[in-house]
Amino acid sequence: MIDTHAHIDADVFDEDREEMIAHAFNNGIEAIIIPAIEPTRYDGVLSICDTHEHIYCGMGVHPHNAHEYSQEVEDRIISLLSLPKVIAVGEIGLDYYYDFAPKEMQKDVFRRQLSIAKSLDLPVIIHNRESDDDMIAILQEEQTGELKGVLHCFSSDLTMLHRALELGFHISFTGNITYKKSVLDEIVRATPLNRIMIETDSPYMTPVPHRGKRNEPSFVQFIAQKIADIYALTVEEIITMTSSNAKSLFRLPLFLIIILMGLTSYPILAQNDANDEDSEEQIEVVEKNPYARFIGFGPSLATNTIVETLTDMDNPDRRDTRSWDGNPAFGFSIAYNPLEFLMLEGGIMHTRNNAKLKNALPVPGTPTDPDVYTVFNVTARAIANPRSKVAFFALGGINFQSKRIHSTNVSFTDDSQLAFNAGAGFMVNIPTSFGMIIPIAEWRLDFESKNDTITLPNEQKYKDWGDIEISTFYSLPRLTILWYPKF
Ligand SMILES: [Zn+2]
Ligand SMILES: [Zn+2]
């Protein structure tokens, strides 16, 4: 979940800002964006961003503060926009409800900041209240192809929605969609899922069931839940869509990998169904470490392709390759996660090489190694997104390979030896009432650490080769099903 609009630099958070932020990140918030509203607050906003990895900000002058805009302020905004944590121009816009600044001044300040965003290719965070006509006129005029951004706290009508969508803008909803008297259901339903974002607008606009209290980023779950109800989708689906929209609009740098995975990733959330708007009961949305304190185990199946490179030891430029495809391999694994993104596995895998040698050495008695081998491995999987339904990982580890090779009348070293494994894959995290079931699909390459050598008797020399050195690797597309029982 990303709270795309939260004024957590506001004074009301001075007493407990750190606890409030920690609470948000412990309750499923991935990132927070603070839109700065006036120059006197810039330093405060930047210091929050500097001290928290996943908090970003926008820089701008809010329409309420339009009279504070000057060339000097504009220069400062432009220089701050080059900082890595400053990812948008905002909060900017028009507000004719409070009318704290003259309309002409608001429009001028808004336009100047839109052109900064266009020249720096940054998204804008737009505030719009009771100013639909002027807002859309300005956006239409300024949209020359490069303008992108979000209309935050969207509360306008369908006509405004359609015009904003046509101009390419994202739409962000906040706590007012949860209010009993809200007429925004229709607007939410009319907003395509690839343009929706969620926000709290903290400390204002507190959603039901906390209405009346101070708003804070962890409450953004209630907006996600309300949108899920309107769309008749799961809250996980709404969170996935809104997060991926925010990541791509604001180009949140740390999340690039997860954007790529966004299409298939759904956070695993525990929740209950209590979402009666009038009840004070909180909808519990808690992201859990899916493997906490668990040990998992289960069988593996693979198809093992053995590839050997033969080198003539008398003439090392002379090489040949031979391979055996598709040997069935089977095994058993035990896994343990000391950290949620690290899965350690101990396993055993057994292969019997029954395949016919494709391009065998044309000599009698040549080993068709390895006939039978058993691998004990210790492998670590580094999981990129362990809390997602589909989680991706890279793996690496050490194997002990025990080989038994059938050969006649040749001298052959067939030491059991160490090998290294490396690979990548994905797993599906399926929570069930009897624990986690985790099917894993991965592709492993195993490299032997030492080469074997063959010494053939003179009359059996391979073509005119001398003694032969063999380096071997194994390619295993592998399926494993782990069960992490509950206990
Ligand atoms: Zn606003
Ligand atoms: Zn705001």
Short mmCIF file of C-alpha atoms and ligand atoms in Angstrom, two decimals:
data_model
loop_
_atom_site.label_atom_id
_atom_site.label_comp_id
_atom_site.label_asym_id
_atom_site.label_seq_id
_atom_site.Cartn_x
_atom_site.Cartn_y
_atom_site.Cartn_z
CA MET A 1 0.00 0.00 0.00
CA ILE A 2 1.27 3.45 -0.86
CA ASP A 3 -0.14 6.57 0.76
CA THR A 4 0.37 8.94 -2.17
CA HIS A 5 -0.62 12.09 -0.29
CA ALA A 6 0.03 12.60 3.41
CA HIS A 7 1.03 15.87 5.12
CA ILE A 8 2.92 14.10 7.88
CA ASP A 9 5.17 17.13 8.26
CA ALA A 10 2.16 18.89 9.86
CA ASP A 11 2.57 20.17 13.41
CA VAL A 12 -0.09 17.79 14.77
CA PHE A 13 2.42 14.96 14.25
CA ASP A 14 5.28 16.66 16.14
CA GLU A 15 4.64 14.71 19.34
CA ASP A 16 4.59 11.19 17.94
CA ARG A 17 5.75 11.38 14.32
CA GLU A 18 8.26 8.52 14.59
CA GLU A 19 5.79 6.15 16.28
CA MET A 20 3.10 7.05 13.72
CA ILE A 21 5.50 6.35 10.82
CA ALA A 22 6.70 3.08 12.35
CA HIS A 23 3.09 2.03 12.88
CA ALA A 24 2.32 2.72 9.21
CA PHE A 25 5.26 0.68 7.90
CA ASN A 26 4.40 -2.15 10.29
CA ASN A 27 0.87 -2.20 8.92
CA GLY A 28 1.47 -2.77 5.26
CA ILE A 29 2.51 0.70 4.05
CA GLU A 30 5.27 0.40 1.43
CA ALA A 31 5.85 4.10 0.80
CA ILE A 32 4.52 7.55 1.72
CA ILE A 33 4.60 10.70 -0.39
CA ILE A 34 4.54 14.08 1.37
CA PRO A 35 3.44 16.96 -0.87
CA ALA A 36 5.01 20.12 0.54
CA ILE A 37 2.68 23.12 0.54
CA GLU A 38 4.80 26.19 1.27
CA PRO A 39 8.47 27.23 1.46
CA THR A 40 8.63 27.42 5.26
CA ARG A 41 7.85 23.67 5.41
CA TYR A 42 10.40 22.46 2.82
CA ASP A 43 13.22 21.79 5.30
CA GLY A 44 10.93 19.82 7.61
CA VAL A 45 9.62 17.71 4.74
CA LEU A 46 13.13 17.02 3.45
CA SER A 47 14.41 15.97 6.84
CA ILE A 48 11.60 13.39 7.16
CA CYS A 49 12.47 12.03 3.68
CA ASP A 50 16.18 11.95 4.48
CA THR A 51 15.64 9.87 7.60
CA HIS A 52 13.17 7.32 6.16
CA GLU A 53 14.01 5.09 3.26
CA HIS A 54 10.51 4.81 1.80
CA ILE A 55 9.23 8.34 2.31
CA TYR A 56 9.31 10.65 -0.71
CA CYS A 57 8.03 14.17 -1.32
CA GLY A 58 6.75 16.69 -3.80
CA MET A 59 7.83 20.35 -3.79
CA GLY A 60 5.43 23.14 -4.64
CA VAL A 61 3.29 26.01 -3.47
CA HIS A 62 -0.32 25.19 -2.56
CA PRO A 63 -3.03 27.56 -3.89
CA HIS A 64 -3.71 28.67 -0.29
CA ASN A 65 -0.15 29.97 -0.19
CA ALA A 66 -0.04 31.46 -3.69
CA HIS A 67 0.97 34.87 -2.32
CA GLU A 68 4.24 33.32 -1.08
CA TYR A 69 5.33 32.50 -4.63
CA SER A 70 8.23 34.49 -6.05
CA GLN A 71 11.13 34.06 -8.43
CA GLU A 72 13.32 33.16 -5.48
CA VAL A 73 10.87 30.47 -4.33
CA GLU A 74 10.64 29.14 -7.87
CA ASP A 75 14.44 28.86 -8.09
CA ARG A 76 14.50 27.03 -4.78
CA ILE A 77 11.81 24.58 -5.92
CA ILE A 78 13.74 23.88 -9.12
CA SER A 79 16.95 23.19 -7.23
CA LEU A 80 15.18 20.92 -4.69
CA LEU A 81 13.59 18.95 -7.52
CA SER A 82 16.99 17.55 -8.40
CA LEU A 83 17.20 15.70 -5.06
CA PRO A 84 16.60 11.95 -5.32
CA LYS A 85 13.77 11.87 -2.77
CA VAL A 86 11.89 14.75 -4.42
CA ILE A 87 9.78 13.01 -7.04
CA ALA A 88 6.99 15.42 -8.01
CA VAL A 89 5.89 19.03 -8.30
CA GLY A 90 3.18 19.54 -5.72
CA GLU A 91 1.00 20.25 -4.02
CA ILE A 92 -0.15 22.81 -6.57
CA GLY A 93 -3.56 23.77 -7.98
CA LEU A 94 -6.62 25.91 -7.46
CA ASP A 95 -8.92 26.30 -4.46
CA TYR A 96 -11.93 28.58 -4.87
CA TYR A 97 -13.66 27.18 -1.80
CA TYR A 98 -11.42 28.85 0.74
CA ASP A 99 -10.24 31.49 -1.72
CA PHE A 100 -7.22 32.40 0.43
CA ALA A 101 -5.53 33.98 -2.59
CA PRO A 102 -7.00 35.89 -5.55
CA LYS A 103 -8.04 33.62 -8.42
CA GLU A 104 -5.76 35.28 -10.97
CA MET A 105 -2.78 34.85 -8.65
CA GLN A 106 -3.67 31.19 -8.02
CA LYS A 107 -3.90 30.51 -11.76
CA ASP A 108 -0.60 32.22 -12.48
CA VAL A 109 1.25 30.35 -9.71
CA PHE A 110 -0.33 27.06 -10.85
CA ARG A 111 0.70 27.56 -14.48
CA ARG A 112 4.27 28.50 -13.57
CA GLN A 113 4.63 25.29 -11.56
CA LEU A 114 3.07 23.18 -14.31
CA SER A 115 5.72 24.43 -16.69
CA ILE A 116 8.49 23.56 -14.20
CA ALA A 117 7.12 20.01 -14.08
CA LYS A 118 7.00 19.79 -17.87
CA SER A 119 10.52 21.09 -18.32
CA LEU A 120 11.89 18.65 -15.73
CA ASP A 121 9.68 15.74 -16.85
CA LEU A 122 8.20 15.25 -13.38
CA PRO A 123 4.62 14.39 -12.37
CA VAL A 124 2.39 16.97 -10.68
CA ILE A 125 0.20 16.56 -7.59
CA ILE A 126 -2.88 18.69 -8.14
CA HIS A 127 -5.31 20.14 -5.63
CA ASN A 128 -8.67 21.21 -7.04
CA ARG A 129 -11.59 22.50 -5.01
CA GLU A 130 -14.66 24.23 -6.46
CA SER A 131 -12.53 25.26 -9.43
CA ASP A 132 -13.35 22.59 -12.02
CA ASP A 133 -13.86 24.92 -15.00
CA ASP A 134 -10.65 26.87 -14.62
CA MET A 135 -8.76 23.71 -13.68
CA ILE A 136 -9.75 21.79 -16.77
CA ALA A 137 -9.21 24.83 -19.02
CA ILE A 138 -5.66 25.24 -17.72
CA LEU A 139 -4.85 21.52 -17.90
CA GLN A 140 -6.22 21.31 -21.44
CA GLU A 141 -4.05 24.24 -22.48
CA GLU A 142 -0.93 23.04 -20.69
CA GLN A 143 -1.26 19.41 -21.80
CA THR A 144 1.09 19.52 -24.74
CA GLY A 145 1.97 15.86 -24.40
CA GLU A 146 4.49 15.86 -21.60
CA LEU A 147 2.28 16.71 -18.61
CA LYS A 148 1.43 13.88 -16.23
CA GLY A 149 0.18 13.74 -12.69
CA VAL A 150 -2.64 13.11 -10.28
CA LEU A 151 -5.79 14.95 -9.29
CA HIS A 152 -5.68 14.28 -5.58
CA CYS A 153 -8.70 13.96 -3.27
CA PHE A 154 -10.91 13.69 -6.33
CA SER A 155 -14.41 14.87 -5.47
CA SER A 156 -15.67 16.35 -8.74
CA ASP A 157 -18.35 15.02 -11.08
CA LEU A 158 -18.31 12.54 -13.96
CA THR A 159 -17.73 15.19 -16.63
CA MET A 160 -14.63 16.41 -14.82
CA LEU A 161 -13.48 12.82 -14.34
CA HIS A 162 -13.76 12.01 -18.03
CA ARG A 163 -11.94 15.16 -19.07
CA ALA A 164 -9.13 14.53 -16.58
CA LEU A 165 -8.80 10.92 -17.79
CA GLU A 166 -8.73 12.03 -21.43
CA LEU A 167 -5.86 14.36 -20.56
CA GLY A 168 -3.96 11.38 -19.15
CA PHE A 169 -4.21 12.16 -15.45
CA HIS A 170 -4.34 9.73 -12.55
CA ILE A 171 -7.12 10.02 -9.99
CA SER A 172 -6.52 9.67 -6.28
CA PHE A 173 -9.25 9.00 -3.71
CA THR A 174 -9.21 9.68 -0.02
CA GLY A 175 -11.30 9.28 3.15
CA ASN A 176 -14.38 11.12 1.87
CA ILE A 177 -15.31 8.11 -0.29
CA THR A 178 -15.94 6.16 2.93
CA TYR A 179 -18.40 8.70 4.36
CA LYS A 180 -21.97 7.65 4.66
CA LYS A 181 -23.24 10.59 2.61
CA SER A 182 -20.62 10.10 -0.09
CA VAL A 183 -21.90 10.29 -3.66
CA LEU A 184 -18.53 9.25 -5.03
CA ASP A 185 -19.24 5.53 -5.55
CA GLU A 186 -20.21 6.19 -9.16
CA ILE A 187 -17.05 8.26 -9.73
CA VAL A 188 -14.84 5.54 -8.26
CA ARG A 189 -16.53 2.90 -10.43
CA ALA A 190 -16.01 5.06 -13.53
CA THR A 191 -12.27 5.40 -12.91
CA PRO A 192 -10.23 2.75 -14.70
CA LEU A 193 -8.15 0.58 -12.37
CA ASN A 194 -4.91 1.52 -14.06
CA ARG A 195 -5.43 5.19 -13.12
CA ILE A 196 -6.57 4.89 -9.49
CA MET A 197 -4.39 5.76 -6.54
CA ILE A 198 -5.13 5.95 -2.84
CA GLU A 199 -4.16 8.53 -0.23
CA THR A 200 -5.09 9.66 3.25
CA ASP A 201 -4.49 13.42 2.89
CA SER A 202 -3.40 13.13 6.54
CA PRO A 203 -4.05 14.74 8.93
CA TYR A 204 -7.37 15.67 7.25
CA MET A 205 -10.15 13.58 5.64
CA THR A 206 -10.02 10.74 8.18
CA PRO A 207 -11.87 7.72 6.78
CA VAL A 208 -14.64 5.78 8.50
CA PRO A 209 -14.33 4.13 11.06
CA HIS A 210 -11.89 6.70 12.52
CA ARG A 211 -13.73 9.78 11.34
CA GLY A 212 -13.30 12.62 13.81
CA LYS A 213 -9.79 11.53 14.82
CA ARG A 214 -6.50 12.68 13.38
CA ASN A 215 -5.81 10.91 10.07
CA GLU A 216 -2.56 9.00 9.47
CA PRO A 217 -1.06 6.90 6.65
CA SER A 218 -1.94 3.49 8.14
CA PHE A 219 -5.63 4.39 7.60
CA VAL A 220 -5.19 4.27 3.81
CA GLN A 221 -6.27 0.59 4.09
CA PHE A 222 -9.86 1.78 4.63
CA ILE A 223 -9.82 3.66 1.34
CA ALA A 224 -8.47 0.55 -0.42
CA GLN A 225 -11.19 -1.52 1.22
CA LYS A 226 -13.93 0.89 0.14
CA ILE A 227 -12.70 0.86 -3.47
CA ALA A 228 -12.57 -2.95 -3.33
CA ASP A 229 -16.20 -3.00 -2.13
CA ILE A 230 -17.29 -0.68 -4.94
CA TYR A 231 -15.48 -2.76 -7.56
CA ALA A 232 -16.41 -6.10 -5.94
CA LEU A 233 -12.72 -7.02 -5.99
CA THR A 234 -10.45 -8.12 -3.18
CA VAL A 235 -8.56 -5.51 -1.19
CA GLU A 236 -5.34 -7.25 -2.28
CA GLU A 237 -6.19 -6.60 -5.92
CA ILE A 238 -6.91 -2.93 -5.24
CA ILE A 239 -3.68 -2.56 -3.27
CA THR A 240 -1.68 -4.22 -6.04
CA MET A 241 -3.19 -1.99 -8.73
CA THR A 242 -2.95 1.28 -6.79
CA SER A 243 0.63 0.59 -5.68
CA SER A 244 1.73 -0.28 -9.15
CA ASN A 245 0.06 2.88 -10.53
CA ALA A 246 1.81 5.03 -7.93
CA LYS A 247 5.15 3.34 -8.55
CA SER A 248 5.03 4.00 -12.25
CA LEU A 249 3.62 7.55 -12.09
CA PHE A 250 6.13 8.67 -9.46
CA ARG A 251 8.90 6.36 -10.71
CA LEU A 252 9.68 5.25 -7.19
CA PRO A 253 13.25 4.07 -7.74
CA LEU A 254 13.46 1.33 -5.13
CA PHE A 255 10.50 -0.55 -6.50
CA LEU A 256 11.44 -1.17 -10.09
CA ILE A 257 11.73 -4.92 -9.69
CA ILE A 258 8.38 -5.12 -8.02
CA ILE A 259 6.70 -3.13 -10.83
CA LEU A 260 7.81 -5.85 -13.20
CA MET A 261 6.29 -8.39 -10.88
CA GLY A 262 3.23 -6.28 -10.22
CA LEU A 263 1.07 -8.11 -12.71
CA THR A 264 1.24 -11.34 -10.80
CA SER A 265 1.93 -10.19 -7.25
CA TYR A 266 -0.75 -9.98 -4.62
CA PRO A 267 0.16 -9.26 -1.04
CA ILE A 268 -0.99 -11.90 1.40
CA LEU A 269 -3.30 -10.15 3.79
CA ALA A 270 -5.18 -11.39 6.77
CA GLN A 271 -8.44 -9.59 7.20
CA ASN A 272 -11.83 -10.02 8.67
CA ASP A 273 -15.04 -9.07 7.01
CA ALA A 274 -16.15 -6.42 9.46
CA ASN A 275 -16.49 -3.30 7.40
CA ASP A 276 -19.76 -1.95 8.59
CA GLU A 277 -19.33 1.77 8.11
CA ASP A 278 -20.95 2.63 11.40
CA SER A 279 -19.05 0.18 13.55
CA GLU A 280 -15.93 1.29 15.31
CA GLU A 281 -14.53 -2.16 14.68
CA GLN A 282 -11.35 -1.91 12.72
CA ILE A 283 -10.84 -3.87 9.54
CA GLU A 284 -7.70 -5.74 10.35
CA VAL A 285 -5.29 -5.76 7.44
CA VAL A 286 -2.00 -7.17 8.63
CA GLU A 287 0.76 -8.28 6.37
CA LYS A 288 2.44 -11.33 7.77
CA ASN A 289 5.77 -12.91 7.25
CA PRO A 290 4.44 -16.05 5.56
CA TYR A 291 7.23 -18.30 6.83
CA ALA A 292 7.78 -16.94 10.35
CA ARG A 293 9.24 -19.54 12.70
CA PHE A 294 8.25 -22.32 10.33
CA ILE A 295 10.17 -25.21 8.88
CA GLY A 296 8.96 -26.56 5.60
CA PHE A 297 9.64 -29.78 3.74
CA GLY A 298 8.59 -31.61 0.65
CA PRO A 299 9.54 -33.49 -2.51
CA SER A 300 11.25 -32.25 -5.69
CA LEU A 301 11.21 -33.45 -9.26
CA ALA A 302 13.55 -32.32 -12.00
CA THR A 303 14.78 -33.17 -15.41
CA ASN A 304 18.54 -33.27 -15.39
CA THR A 305 20.58 -32.45 -18.46
CA ILE A 306 24.24 -33.37 -18.10
CA VAL A 307 26.66 -31.46 -20.28
CA GLU A 308 30.34 -32.37 -20.55
CA THR A 309 33.09 -30.47 -22.23
CA LEU A 310 36.03 -32.66 -23.23
CA THR A 311 39.43 -31.12 -23.67
CA ASP A 312 42.46 -32.86 -25.21
CA MET A 313 45.13 -32.48 -22.56
CA ASP A 314 47.89 -32.64 -25.16
CA ASN A 315 46.27 -29.97 -27.26
CA PRO A 316 43.99 -27.81 -25.11
CA ASP A 317 42.52 -25.97 -28.10
CA ARG A 318 40.85 -29.21 -29.13
CA ARG A 319 37.47 -29.54 -27.47
CA ASP A 320 34.30 -31.56 -27.84
CA THR A 321 30.97 -31.50 -26.07
CA ARG A 322 28.59 -34.29 -25.23
CA SER A 323 25.31 -34.22 -23.37
CA TRP A 324 22.57 -36.38 -21.94
CA ASP A 325 19.14 -34.78 -21.93
CA GLY A 326 16.18 -35.25 -19.69
CA ASN A 327 17.32 -37.67 -17.01
CA PRO A 328 14.62 -37.82 -14.37
CA ALA A 329 15.84 -36.64 -10.98
CA PHE A 330 13.96 -36.72 -7.71
CA GLY A 331 14.64 -35.64 -4.18
CA PHE A 332 13.53 -34.17 -0.91
CA SER A 333 14.11 -30.79 0.72
CA ILE A 334 13.88 -29.22 4.14
CA ALA A 335 13.66 -25.43 4.28
CA TYR A 336 13.90 -22.81 6.99
CA ASN A 337 13.54 -19.03 6.78
CA PRO A 338 15.70 -17.18 9.35
CA LEU A 339 14.53 -13.97 7.65
CA GLU A 340 11.41 -13.58 5.55
CA PHE A 341 13.39 -12.89 2.38
CA LEU A 342 15.92 -15.68 2.95
CA MET A 343 15.02 -19.35 2.55
CA LEU A 344 17.74 -21.86 3.45
CA GLU A 345 17.30 -25.33 2.03
CA GLY A 346 19.02 -28.61 2.68
CA GLY A 347 18.19 -31.23 0.11
CA ILE A 348 19.06 -34.47 -1.57
CA MET A 349 18.57 -35.15 -5.26
CA HIS A 350 19.14 -38.43 -7.07
CA THR A 351 19.68 -38.99 -10.79
CA ARG A 352 20.17 -42.21 -12.72
CA ASN A 353 21.60 -41.56 -16.13
CA ASN A 354 19.62 -43.82 -18.42
CA ALA A 355 19.76 -41.60 -21.46
CA LYS A 356 21.68 -42.67 -24.52
CA LEU A 357 24.81 -40.67 -25.12
CA LYS A 358 24.09 -38.35 -28.04
CA ASN A 359 27.55 -38.08 -29.49
CA ALA A 360 29.50 -40.71 -27.61
CA LEU A 361 33.19 -41.18 -27.73
CA PRO A 362 33.54 -43.76 -30.51
CA VAL A 363 35.63 -46.07 -28.40
CA PRO A 364 34.74 -49.20 -26.49
CA GLY A 365 34.90 -49.01 -22.74
CA THR A 366 34.63 -45.25 -22.61
CA PRO A 367 32.79 -44.13 -19.53
CA THR A 368 29.31 -42.85 -20.09
CA ASP A 369 29.67 -41.00 -16.84
CA PRO A 370 27.97 -40.23 -14.62
CA ASP A 371 25.76 -43.25 -14.44
CA VAL A 372 24.35 -42.65 -11.02
CA TYR A 373 24.87 -39.72 -8.85
CA THR A 374 23.44 -38.32 -5.69
CA VAL A 375 23.68 -34.68 -4.72
CA PHE A 376 23.42 -33.23 -1.25
CA ASN A 377 22.90 -29.50 -1.43
CA VAL A 378 22.72 -26.51 0.86
CA THR A 379 21.10 -23.65 -1.00
CA ALA A 380 19.94 -20.14 -0.15
CA ARG A 381 17.02 -18.52 -1.94
CA ALA A 382 16.97 -14.71 -1.75
CA ILE A 383 13.32 -13.76 -2.15
CA ALA A 384 12.56 -10.36 -3.69
CA ASN A 385 8.93 -10.07 -2.54
CA PRO A 386 8.24 -12.68 0.15
CA ARG A 387 4.85 -11.22 1.13
CA SER A 388 3.40 -11.61 -2.33
CA LYS A 389 1.37 -14.51 -3.58
CA VAL A 390 3.86 -15.03 -6.40
CA ALA A 391 7.37 -14.40 -5.09
CA PHE A 392 10.54 -14.31 -7.17
CA PHE A 393 13.98 -15.39 -6.02
CA ALA A 394 17.57 -16.00 -7.00
CA LEU A 395 19.38 -19.00 -5.53
CA GLY A 396 22.91 -20.09 -4.88
CA GLY A 397 24.66 -22.76 -2.83
CA ILE A 398 27.02 -25.67 -2.52
CA ASN A 399 26.52 -29.31 -3.57
CA PHE A 400 28.32 -32.43 -2.56
CA GLN A 401 28.10 -34.75 -5.56
CA SER A 402 28.55 -38.44 -5.00
CA LYS A 403 29.11 -40.18 -8.36
CA ARG A 404 29.18 -43.84 -9.36
CA ILE A 405 30.45 -44.38 -12.83
CA HIS A 406 30.47 -47.51 -14.94
CA SER A 407 33.52 -47.89 -17.10
CA THR A 408 35.75 -50.66 -18.28
CA ASN A 409 39.42 -50.83 -19.10
CA VAL A 410 40.13 -47.13 -18.86
CA SER A 411 41.69 -45.17 -16.08
CA PHE A 412 39.21 -42.60 -14.91
CA THR A 413 39.07 -40.21 -11.98
CA ASP A 414 35.54 -39.97 -10.74
CA ASP A 415 35.99 -38.27 -7.44
CA SER A 416 32.94 -37.39 -5.53
CA GLN A 417 33.33 -33.68 -5.24
CA LEU A 418 31.97 -30.26 -4.47
CA ALA A 419 29.91 -28.32 -6.97
CA PHE A 420 28.25 -24.94 -6.95
CA ASN A 421 24.65 -24.25 -7.80
CA ALA A 422 23.04 -21.05 -9.05
CA GLY A 423 19.67 -20.24 -10.51
CA ALA A 424 16.40 -18.37 -10.28
CA GLY A 425 12.71 -19.08 -10.05
CA PHE A 426 9.42 -18.22 -8.45
CA MET A 427 7.21 -19.67 -5.76
CA VAL A 428 3.51 -19.43 -5.07
CA ASN A 429 2.64 -18.78 -1.42
CA ILE A 430 -0.65 -20.49 -0.64
CA PRO A 431 -1.90 -20.06 2.92
CA THR A 432 -4.18 -22.94 3.98
CA SER A 433 -5.75 -23.98 7.25
CA PHE A 434 -3.02 -26.57 7.73
CA GLY A 435 -0.09 -24.28 6.95
CA MET A 436 1.63 -22.75 3.95
CA ILE A 437 1.83 -24.76 0.73
CA ILE A 438 4.56 -23.43 -1.53
CA PRO A 439 5.00 -24.82 -5.04
CA ILE A 440 8.40 -23.70 -6.36
CA ALA A 441 9.48 -23.65 -9.98
CA GLU A 442 13.13 -22.93 -10.57
CA TRP A 443 15.98 -23.48 -12.93
CA ARG A 444 19.29 -24.60 -11.46
CA LEU A 445 22.73 -24.92 -12.94
CA ASP A 446 25.24 -27.05 -11.07
CA PHE A 447 28.92 -26.64 -11.85
CA GLU A 448 31.44 -29.19 -10.67
CA SER A 449 34.42 -27.59 -8.99
CA LYS A 450 37.00 -30.02 -10.37
CA ASN A 451 37.52 -31.63 -13.74
CA ASP A 452 37.65 -35.41 -14.27
CA THR A 453 40.35 -36.95 -16.43
CA ILE A 454 40.31 -40.05 -18.65
CA THR A 455 43.43 -41.87 -19.71
CA LEU A 456 42.71 -44.21 -22.61
CA PRO A 457 45.01 -47.11 -23.63
CA ASN A 458 46.80 -46.36 -26.89
CA GLU A 459 44.65 -48.63 -29.07
CA GLN A 460 41.50 -46.95 -27.79
CA LYS A 461 42.51 -43.35 -28.25
CA TYR A 462 39.66 -41.11 -29.22
CA LYS A 463 40.54 -40.11 -32.78
CA ASP A 464 44.10 -38.87 -32.28
CA TRP A 465 43.46 -37.33 -28.92
CA GLY A 466 45.69 -37.70 -25.91
CA ASP A 467 44.38 -37.92 -22.39
CA ILE A 468 41.06 -36.19 -21.90
CA GLU A 469 39.93 -33.73 -19.29
CA ILE A 470 36.20 -33.46 -18.66
CA SER A 471 34.36 -30.53 -17.07
CA THR A 472 30.74 -31.13 -16.26
CA PHE A 473 27.71 -29.05 -15.52
CA TYR A 474 24.12 -29.98 -14.91
CA SER A 475 21.02 -28.06 -15.92
CA LEU A 476 17.92 -28.82 -13.88
CA PRO A 477 14.51 -27.24 -14.35
CA ARG A 478 13.09 -28.26 -11.01
CA LEU A 479 9.71 -28.38 -9.29
CA THR A 480 9.43 -28.56 -5.52
CA ILE A 481 6.42 -28.48 -3.26
CA LEU A 482 7.14 -27.36 0.28
CA TRP A 483 4.75 -27.63 3.17
CA TYR A 484 5.27 -25.27 6.11
CA PRO A 485 2.97 -26.84 8.70
CA LYS A 486 1.38 -24.72 11.42
CA PHE A 487 2.60 -25.54 14.90
ZN ZN B 1 -5.09 19.10 -1.42
ZN ZN B 2 -2.74 17.97 0.37
#
